[in-house]
Coordinates of C-alpha atoms in Angstrom, one line a residue:
Chain A
X12 CA -17.8 -24.9 -9.7
X13 CA -15.0 -22.4 -9.2
X14 CA -11.7 -23.9 -8.2
X15 CA -9.9 -22.0 -5.4
X16 CA -6.4 -22.6 -4.2
X17 CA -4.5 -20.6 -1.7
X18 CA -0.7 -20.8 -1.7
X19 CA 0.5 -19.8 1.8
X20 CA 1.5 -20.7 5.3
X21 CA -0.4 -20.2 8.6
X22 CA 2.4 -18.1 10.3
X23 CA 2.1 -15.4 7.7
X24 CA -0.2 -12.5 8.7
X25 CA -0.8 -11.8 5.0
X26 CA -1.9 -15.3 4.4
X27 CA -4.2 -15.1 7.4
X28 CA -5.9 -12.1 5.9
X29 CA -6.9 -14.1 2.9
X30 CA -8.1 -17.0 5.0
X31 CA -10.3 -14.6 7.0
X32 CA -11.9 -13.3 3.8
X33 CA -12.5 -16.8 2.4
X34 CA -14.0 -18.0 5.7
X35 CA -16.3 -15.0 6.0
X36 CA -17.6 -15.7 2.5
X37 CA -17.9 -19.5 3.4
X38 CA -15.7 -20.4 0.5
X39 CA -14.0 -23.8 0.2
X40 CA -10.4 -23.8 -1.0
X41 CA -7.4 -26.0 -1.2
X42 CA -4.6 -24.8 1.0
X43 CA -1.2 -25.4 -0.6
X44 CA 1.3 -25.0 2.2
X45 CA 4.6 -23.4 1.4
X46 CA 7.6 -24.5 3.5
X47 CA 9.4 -21.7 5.1
X48 CA 12.8 -21.1 3.4
X49 CA 11.9 -22.7 0.1
X50 CA 9.7 -21.5 -2.8
X51 CA 7.6 -24.0 -4.7
X52 CA 7.5 -24.1 -8.5
X53 CA 3.8 -23.2 -8.4
X54 CA 4.6 -20.1 -6.2
X55 CA 7.4 -18.9 -8.6
X56 CA 5.1 -19.5 -11.6
X57 CA 2.1 -17.8 -10.0
X58 CA 3.9 -14.8 -8.5
X59 CA 7.0 -14.3 -10.6
X60 CA 7.3 -10.6 -9.8
X61 CA 7.5 -10.9 -5.9
X62 CA 7.8 -14.7 -5.4
X63 CA 5.8 -14.2 -2.2
X64 CA 2.8 -15.7 -0.4
X65 CA -0.2 -15.4 -0.3
X66 CA -1.3 -16.2 -3.9
X67 CA -5.0 -17.0 -4.5
X68 CA -5.5 -19.1 -7.6
X69 CA -9.1 -18.8 -8.9
X70 CA -9.8 -20.9 -12.0
X71 CA -6.1 -21.1 -12.7
X72 CA -5.7 -17.2 -12.5
X73 CA -3.3 -16.1 -9.8
X74 CA -4.1 -13.0 -7.7
X75 CA -1.3 -11.6 -5.5
X76 CA -0.9 -9.2 -2.6
X77 CA -3.1 -9.9 0.4
X78 CA -5.3 -6.8 0.4
X79 CA -5.8 -6.9 -3.3
X80 CA -6.9 -10.5 -2.9
X81 CA -9.4 -9.6 -0.2
X82 CA -10.9 -6.9 -2.4
X83 CA -11.0 -9.4 -5.3
X84 CA -12.8 -11.9 -3.1
X85 CA -15.3 -9.2 -2.1
X86 CA -16.0 -8.2 -5.7
X87 CA -16.5 -11.7 -7.0
X88 CA -18.5 -13.3 -4.2
X89 CA -21.3 -10.8 -3.5
X90 CA -23.8 -13.1 -1.8
X91 CA -22.0 -13.2 1.5
X92 CA -21.6 -10.1 3.8
X93 CA -19.7 -7.3 2.0
X94 CA -16.1 -6.8 3.3
X95 CA -15.7 -3.3 2.1
X96 CA -18.1 -0.6 3.2
X97 CA -20.6 0.5 0.5
X98 CA -20.1 4.3 1.0
X99 CA -17.1 5.6 -0.9
X100 CA -15.9 7.8 2.0
X101 CA -16.0 4.8 4.4
X102 CA -14.2 2.7 1.8
X103 CA -11.5 5.4 1.6
X104 CA -11.1 5.4 5.3
X105 CA -10.8 1.6 5.3
X106 CA -8.2 1.8 2.6
X107 CA -6.3 4.6 4.2
X108 CA -5.9 2.8 7.5
X109 CA -5.1 -0.5 5.9
X110 CA -2.3 1.3 4.0
X111 CA -1.2 2.8 7.3
X112 CA -1.0 -0.6 8.9
X113 CA 1.2 -2.0 6.0
X114 CA 3.3 1.2 6.0
X115 CA 3.9 1.7 9.7
X116 CA 3.0 -1.5 11.7
X117 CA 4.5 -4.3 9.6
X118 CA 8.0 -2.8 9.4
X119 CA 8.0 -2.2 13.1
X120 CA 7.2 -5.8 13.8
X121 CA 10.1 -6.8 11.7
X122 CA 12.4 -4.3 13.5
X123 CA 11.3 -5.6 16.8
X124 CA 12.1 -9.2 15.9
X125 CA 15.6 -8.3 14.8
X126 CA 16.4 -5.7 17.4
X127 CA 19.5 -6.7 19.4
X128 CA 19.9 -4.2 22.2
X129 CA 17.4 -3.3 24.9
X130 CA 17.5 0.4 23.9
X131 CA 16.6 -0.4 20.3
X132 CA 13.8 -2.7 21.4
X133 CA 12.4 0.1 23.6
X134 CA 12.6 2.6 20.8
X135 CA 10.7 0.2 18.4
X136 CA 8.1 -0.6 21.1
X137 CA 7.5 3.1 21.8
X138 CA 6.8 3.6 18.1
X139 CA 4.5 0.6 18.0
X140 CA 2.5 1.9 20.9
X141 CA 2.2 5.2 19.0
X142 CA 0.8 3.3 16.0
X143 CA -1.6 1.4 18.1
X144 CA -2.9 4.6 19.6
X145 CA -3.6 5.9 16.1
X146 CA -5.4 2.6 15.3
X147 CA -7.4 3.0 18.5
X148 CA -8.6 6.3 17.1
X149 CA -9.3 4.8 13.7
X150 CA -11.3 2.0 15.3
X151 CA -13.5 4.6 17.2
X152 CA -14.0 6.5 14.0
X153 CA -14.7 3.6 11.7
X154 CA -16.7 1.4 14.0
X155 CA -19.2 4.2 14.9
X156 CA -19.8 2.4 18.2
X157 CA -20.2 -1.1 16.8
X158 CA -18.3 -4.3 17.3
X159 CA -15.8 -4.1 14.4
X160 CA -14.0 -1.6 12.2
X161 CA -16.5 -2.6 9.6
X162 CA -19.5 -2.0 11.9
X163 CA -21.7 -4.9 12.8
X164 CA -19.8 -7.2 10.5
X165 CA -16.1 -8.0 10.1
X166 CA -14.7 -6.0 7.2
X167 CA -11.6 -5.2 5.2
X168 CA -9.9 -3.1 7.9
X169 CA -10.6 -5.7 10.6
X170 CA -9.0 -8.3 8.3
X171 CA -6.0 -6.0 7.6
X172 CA -5.2 -5.6 11.2
X173 CA -6.5 -9.0 12.3
X174 CA -3.8 -10.8 10.3
X175 CA -1.3 -9.6 13.0
X176 CA -3.3 -10.7 16.0
X177 CA -1.5 -14.1 16.3
X178 CA 1.9 -12.5 16.5
X179 CA 0.7 -9.7 18.7
X180 CA -0.3 -12.2 21.3
X181 CA 2.9 -14.1 21.0
X182 CA 5.0 -11.0 21.4
X183 CA 4.0 -11.0 25.0
X184 CA 5.5 -14.4 25.4
X185 CA 8.5 -13.7 23.3
X186 CA 9.5 -10.3 24.6
X187 CA 7.4 -10.0 27.8
X188 CA 5.5 -6.9 26.6
X189 CA 1.7 -6.8 26.1
X190 CA 1.1 -4.9 22.9
X191 CA -2.7 -4.7 23.2
X192 CA -3.0 -3.1 26.6
X193 CA -6.2 -2.1 28.4
X194 CA -4.5 0.9 29.8
X195 CA -3.4 2.2 26.4
X196 CA -5.8 1.0 23.8
X197 CA -8.9 -0.4 25.6
X198 CA -11.2 -0.3 22.5
X199 CA -8.7 -2.4 20.5
X200 CA -8.4 -4.9 23.3
X201 CA -12.2 -5.5 23.1
X202 CA -12.0 -5.6 19.3
X203 CA -9.2 -8.2 19.4
X204 CA -11.3 -10.5 21.7
X205 CA -14.3 -10.2 19.5
X206 CA -12.3 -10.9 16.4
X207 CA -10.5 -13.9 17.8
X208 CA -13.8 -15.5 19.1
X209 CA -15.7 -14.9 15.8
X210 CA -17.0 -18.2 14.5
X211 CA -15.6 -17.7 11.0
X212 CA -12.2 -16.5 12.2
X213 CA -11.2 -18.3 15.3
X214 CA -9.7 -21.3 13.5
X215 CA -7.8 -19.1 11.1
X216 CA -6.0 -17.1 13.8
X217 CA -2.8 -19.1 14.4
X218 CA -2.3 -20.3 18.0
X219 CA 0.4 -19.0 20.3
X220 CA 1.8 -22.5 20.4
X221 CA 2.2 -22.9 16.7
X222 CA 3.7 -19.4 16.3
X223 CA 6.1 -19.9 19.2
X224 CA 7.3 -23.2 17.6
X225 CA 7.7 -21.4 14.3
X226 CA 9.6 -18.5 15.9
X227 CA 11.9 -20.9 17.8
X228 CA 12.6 -22.9 14.7
X229 CA 13.3 -20.1 12.3
X230 CA 14.0 -16.8 14.1
X231 CA 15.9 -17.6 17.3
X232 CA 19.6 -18.5 17.7
X233 CA 18.8 -20.8 20.6
X234 CA 15.5 -21.8 22.2
X235 CA 14.4 -19.8 25.2
X236 CA 14.7 -21.4 28.6
X237 CA 11.3 -22.9 29.7
X238 CA 9.5 -21.1 32.6
Chain B
X62 CA -18.3 25.4 -5.8
X63 CA -16.1 24.8 -2.8
X64 CA -17.4 21.3 -2.5
X65 CA -14.1 19.8 -3.7
X66 CA -10.8 21.1 -2.4
X67 CA -7.3 19.7 -3.0
X68 CA -4.3 20.5 -0.8
X69 CA -1.2 19.9 -2.8
X70 CA 2.3 20.9 -3.6
X71 CA 3.4 22.2 -7.1
X72 CA 6.4 19.9 -7.4
X73 CA 4.7 16.7 -6.1
X74 CA 3.9 13.9 -8.5
X75 CA 1.5 12.5 -5.9
X76 CA -0.4 15.8 -5.9
X77 CA -0.5 15.7 -9.7
X78 CA -2.0 12.2 -9.8
X79 CA -5.0 13.6 -8.1
X80 CA -5.2 16.7 -10.3
X81 CA -5.1 14.5 -13.4
X82 CA -7.8 12.2 -12.1
X83 CA -10.1 15.1 -11.2
X84 CA -9.6 16.7 -14.6
X85 CA -10.1 13.5 -16.5
X86 CA -13.4 13.2 -14.7
X87 CA -14.3 16.8 -15.3
X88 CA -14.6 17.5 -11.6
X89 CA -14.4 21.2 -10.5
X90 CA -12.2 21.8 -7.5
X91 CA -10.4 24.5 -5.6
X92 CA -6.6 24.1 -5.3
X93 CA -4.8 25.0 -2.1
X94 CA -1.0 25.2 -2.5
X95 CA 0.8 24.1 0.6
X96 CA 4.2 25.3 1.8
X97 CA 5.7 22.1 3.0
X98 CA 8.1 24.0 5.3
X99 CA 5.1 25.7 6.9
X100 CA 2.1 23.4 6.6
X101 CA -1.3 24.9 7.1
X102 CA -3.4 24.2 10.2
X103 CA -6.0 22.7 7.9
X104 CA -3.6 20.2 6.4
X105 CA -2.4 19.1 9.9
X106 CA -6.0 18.7 10.9
X107 CA -7.0 16.8 7.8
X108 CA -4.1 14.4 7.8
X109 CA -2.8 14.1 11.4
X110 CA -1.4 10.6 10.8
X111 CA 1.0 11.6 8.1
X112 CA 0.8 15.4 7.9
X113 CA 1.3 15.1 4.1
X114 CA -0.2 16.3 0.8
X115 CA -2.2 15.5 -1.2
X116 CA -5.4 15.7 0.8
X117 CA -8.7 15.8 -1.1
X118 CA -11.6 17.4 0.8
X119 CA -15.1 16.5 -0.4
X120 CA -18.2 17.9 1.4
X121 CA -15.8 18.8 4.2
X122 CA -14.5 15.3 4.7
X123 CA -10.8 14.7 4.1
X124 CA -9.3 11.8 2.1
X125 CA -5.5 11.4 2.3
X126 CA -2.9 9.2 0.5
X127 CA -2.9 9.7 -3.3
X128 CA -3.7 6.2 -4.2
X129 CA -6.6 6.1 -1.8
X130 CA -7.8 9.4 -3.2
X131 CA -7.6 7.9 -6.8
X132 CA -9.9 5.0 -5.8
X133 CA -12.2 7.5 -4.0
X134 CA -12.5 9.7 -7.1
X135 CA -13.1 6.6 -9.3
X136 CA -16.0 5.5 -7.1
X137 CA -17.5 8.9 -6.5
X138 CA -17.4 10.1 -10.1
X139 CA -17.8 6.9 -12.1
X140 CA -18.0 8.6 -15.6
X141 CA -15.0 8.0 -17.7
X142 CA -13.8 4.9 -15.8
X143 CA -10.1 4.7 -15.0
X144 CA -10.2 1.1 -13.7
X145 CA -11.2 -2.0 -15.7
X146 CA -14.7 -3.4 -15.1
X147 CA -13.5 -7.1 -14.8
X148 CA -12.5 -8.0 -11.3
X149 CA -9.5 -10.0 -12.4
X150 CA -8.2 -7.0 -14.5
X151 CA -8.9 -4.7 -11.6
X152 CA -6.8 -6.9 -9.3
X153 CA -4.0 -6.8 -11.9
X154 CA -4.3 -3.0 -12.2
X155 CA -4.1 -2.7 -8.4
X156 CA -1.1 -5.1 -8.4
X157 CA 0.9 -2.8 -10.6
X158 CA -0.1 0.3 -8.7
X159 CA 1.1 -1.5 -5.6
X160 CA 4.3 -2.6 -7.3
X161 CA 5.2 1.0 -8.1
X162 CA 4.5 2.0 -4.4
X163 CA 6.7 -0.9 -3.1
X164 CA 9.6 0.1 -5.4
X165 CA 9.4 3.9 -4.6
X166 CA 12.2 3.7 -2.0
X167 CA 14.7 2.3 -4.5
X168 CA 14.2 5.2 -6.8
X169 CA 14.6 7.5 -3.8
X170 CA 17.8 5.8 -3.0
X171 CA 19.1 6.5 -6.5
X172 CA 18.3 10.2 -5.9
X173 CA 20.2 10.5 -2.6
X174 CA 23.3 8.5 -3.4
X175 CA 26.4 9.0 -5.6
X176 CA 29.3 7.0 -7.0
X177 CA 29.3 3.2 -6.3
X178 CA 26.2 3.2 -4.1
X179 CA 24.3 5.0 -6.8
X180 CA 25.6 2.6 -9.5
X181 CA 24.5 -0.4 -7.5
X182 CA 21.0 1.1 -6.9
X183 CA 21.0 2.0 -10.6
X184 CA 21.2 -1.7 -11.5
X185 CA 18.2 -2.4 -9.3
X186 CA 16.3 0.4 -10.8
X187 CA 17.1 -0.9 -14.3
X188 CA 15.6 -4.2 -13.4
X189 CA 12.5 -2.6 -12.0
X190 CA 12.0 -0.6 -15.2
X191 CA 12.5 -3.7 -17.3
X192 CA 9.8 -5.5 -15.2
X193 CA 7.4 -2.6 -15.7
X194 CA 8.1 -2.5 -19.4
X195 CA 7.8 -6.2 -20.0
X196 CA 5.2 -7.4 -17.5
X197 CA 3.1 -4.4 -16.8
X198 CA 3.0 -2.5 -20.1
X199 CA 3.8 -5.1 -22.7
X200 CA 2.8 -4.0 -26.1
X201 CA 0.0 -1.8 -25.0
X202 CA -0.3 1.9 -25.5
X203 CA -1.3 2.4 -21.9
X204 CA -1.1 0.1 -18.9
X205 CA -3.9 -2.4 -19.2
X206 CA -4.9 -1.6 -22.8
X207 CA -5.5 1.3 -25.1
X208 CA -7.0 3.9 -22.7
X209 CA -5.4 5.9 -19.9
X210 CA -6.2 4.6 -16.4
X211 CA -5.2 4.7 -12.8
X212 CA -2.1 2.6 -13.4
X213 CA -0.8 5.2 -15.9
X214 CA -1.5 8.0 -13.4
X215 CA 0.3 6.1 -10.7
X216 CA 3.4 5.7 -12.9
X217 CA 2.9 9.3 -14.1
X218 CA 6.0 10.4 -12.2
X219 CA 8.2 8.4 -14.6
X220 CA 7.7 10.6 -17.7
X221 CA 8.3 14.1 -16.3
X222 CA 9.7 13.8 -12.8
X223 CA 12.1 10.9 -13.4
X224 CA 13.4 12.5 -16.6
X225 CA 14.2 15.7 -14.8
X226 CA 15.6 13.7 -11.8
X227 CA 17.9 11.7 -14.1
X228 CA 19.4 15.0 -15.4
X229 CA 19.9 16.2 -11.8
X230 CA 21.3 12.9 -10.4
X231 CA 23.4 12.0 -13.5
X232 CA 21.8 8.8 -14.6
X233 CA 20.3 7.7 -17.9
X234 CA 18.1 4.7 -17.1
X235 CA 14.8 5.5 -18.8
X236 CA 16.5 5.3 -22.2
X237 CA 14.8 4.7 -25.6
X238 CA 17.4 2.1 -26.6
X239 CA 17.2 -0.1 -23.5
X240 CA 13.5 0.5 -22.8
X241 CA 11.8 1.4 -26.1
X242 CA 8.2 0.6 -25.1
X243 CA 8.4 2.3 -21.7
X244 CA 10.1 5.3 -23.1
X245 CA 7.4 5.6 -25.9
X246 CA 4.7 5.3 -23.2
X247 CA 6.3 8.1 -21.3
X248 CA 6.3 10.4 -24.3
X249 CA 2.8 9.4 -25.2
X250 CA 1.6 10.0 -21.7
X251 CA 2.9 13.6 -21.6
X252 CA 1.0 14.4 -24.8
X253 CA -2.4 13.5 -23.4
X254 CA -4.0 17.0 -23.1
X255 CA -5.0 16.7 -19.4
X256 CA -1.4 15.6 -18.5
X257 CA 0.4 18.0 -20.9
X258 CA -1.5 21.0 -19.4
X259 CA -0.9 19.9 -15.8
X260 CA 2.8 19.4 -15.3
X261 CA 5.2 21.5 -13.2
X262 CA 7.6 23.8 -15.1
X263 CA 10.7 21.7 -15.8
X264 CA 13.2 24.4 -15.0
X265 CA 11.5 25.2 -11.7
X266 CA 11.3 21.4 -11.0
X267 CA 15.0 20.9 -11.8
X268 CA 16.1 23.7 -9.5
X269 CA 13.9 22.4 -6.7
X270 CA 15.2 18.8 -7.2
X271 CA 18.8 20.0 -7.3
X272 CA 18.3 21.8 -4.0
X273 CA 16.7 18.7 -2.5
X274 CA 19.5 16.4 -3.7
X275 CA 22.1 18.8 -2.4
X276 CA 20.5 18.8 1.1
X277 CA 20.3 15.0 1.1
X278 CA 23.9 14.5 0.0
X279 CA 25.1 16.9 2.7
X280 CA 23.5 14.7 5.5

């Protein structure tokens, strides 16, 4: 029996991506939780180059980088539903938009978190909405009218963006702005609801409560006043 | 004919990755040179998200982002495979390709700085090159083994472009004494016929990079 271990932590969107893939393939794994602010010996040994989570350890072999891990899972476990499309062009589209998400979306989220002034926050938010509008277009193109970016089933691109859903929901509580807005990106709003209520995924999307607690503990100078 | 088109730019290493892959697979294509200061309507239509080259157009469908294009070429024309067959080795190949991408901005930083700032970045670049030599290349002739693959193509900017860039920016980091294996790989890579016959003219490239660096330093 293959032994699977995942080094990670639930607040990480990149770790969530791997959890989604493992769940979709109905794979059992041991979750080795990394404490924020420290790096375990196993992590340093398994990912000496980047020293980052997630790391999937399959039969003692470490695989690093969330999307590379997702692809690896898809290639090894072929009995479950495929995560990447079968057509090379559709695969290229999925990879293109996943790269776009990592290139444009992730850095903006970080900028938003560290933005001090209202003007800076507004500038970053404007850019984020632009990115979401692009992703709305990508969703329409890739889904071809179906429920997910991957079509009828959740796929690679759903997973790539889905990792950020927990934090996107919390953003509304943290900064008072709804990122997924019916008025701006209606198709993505519907997609997010379907993703978060999917049987295999709903427990892997971190809750607003746990992320708020995490944010308060690690990212904020003082706790916000309760409403 | 006309089934495969590539929109590229003569000085771009990203463009060249795609040219090399197409030629290694023996794929016929039509090349469209783009003027980056005056991008064609077609390019803007094919890659509205980034508006960048390279873009590969196959059966009228555009694929953008050089690394995405490489995987597309690998899957569409599977003869002469450029990725390993074993899933674990493929994950490793993708890891190093991704590593190169992640570190790109550091090399760019080296290009657009001088003096102390450049020196500091130079130390970081030296570390990156050491990692590539020791962990990615090791004692192999090519990344991953004895045959040329996508990892080599993705690092293909090191042999020709970085060498010219080092002359322009006044650094000497890819050095045979400090990085013997990586330096040997670079010379080896440039002698592979498909690569050797598809490199931009070094003088033209040097003039182009001098101009670019001049503009960046002014701002």
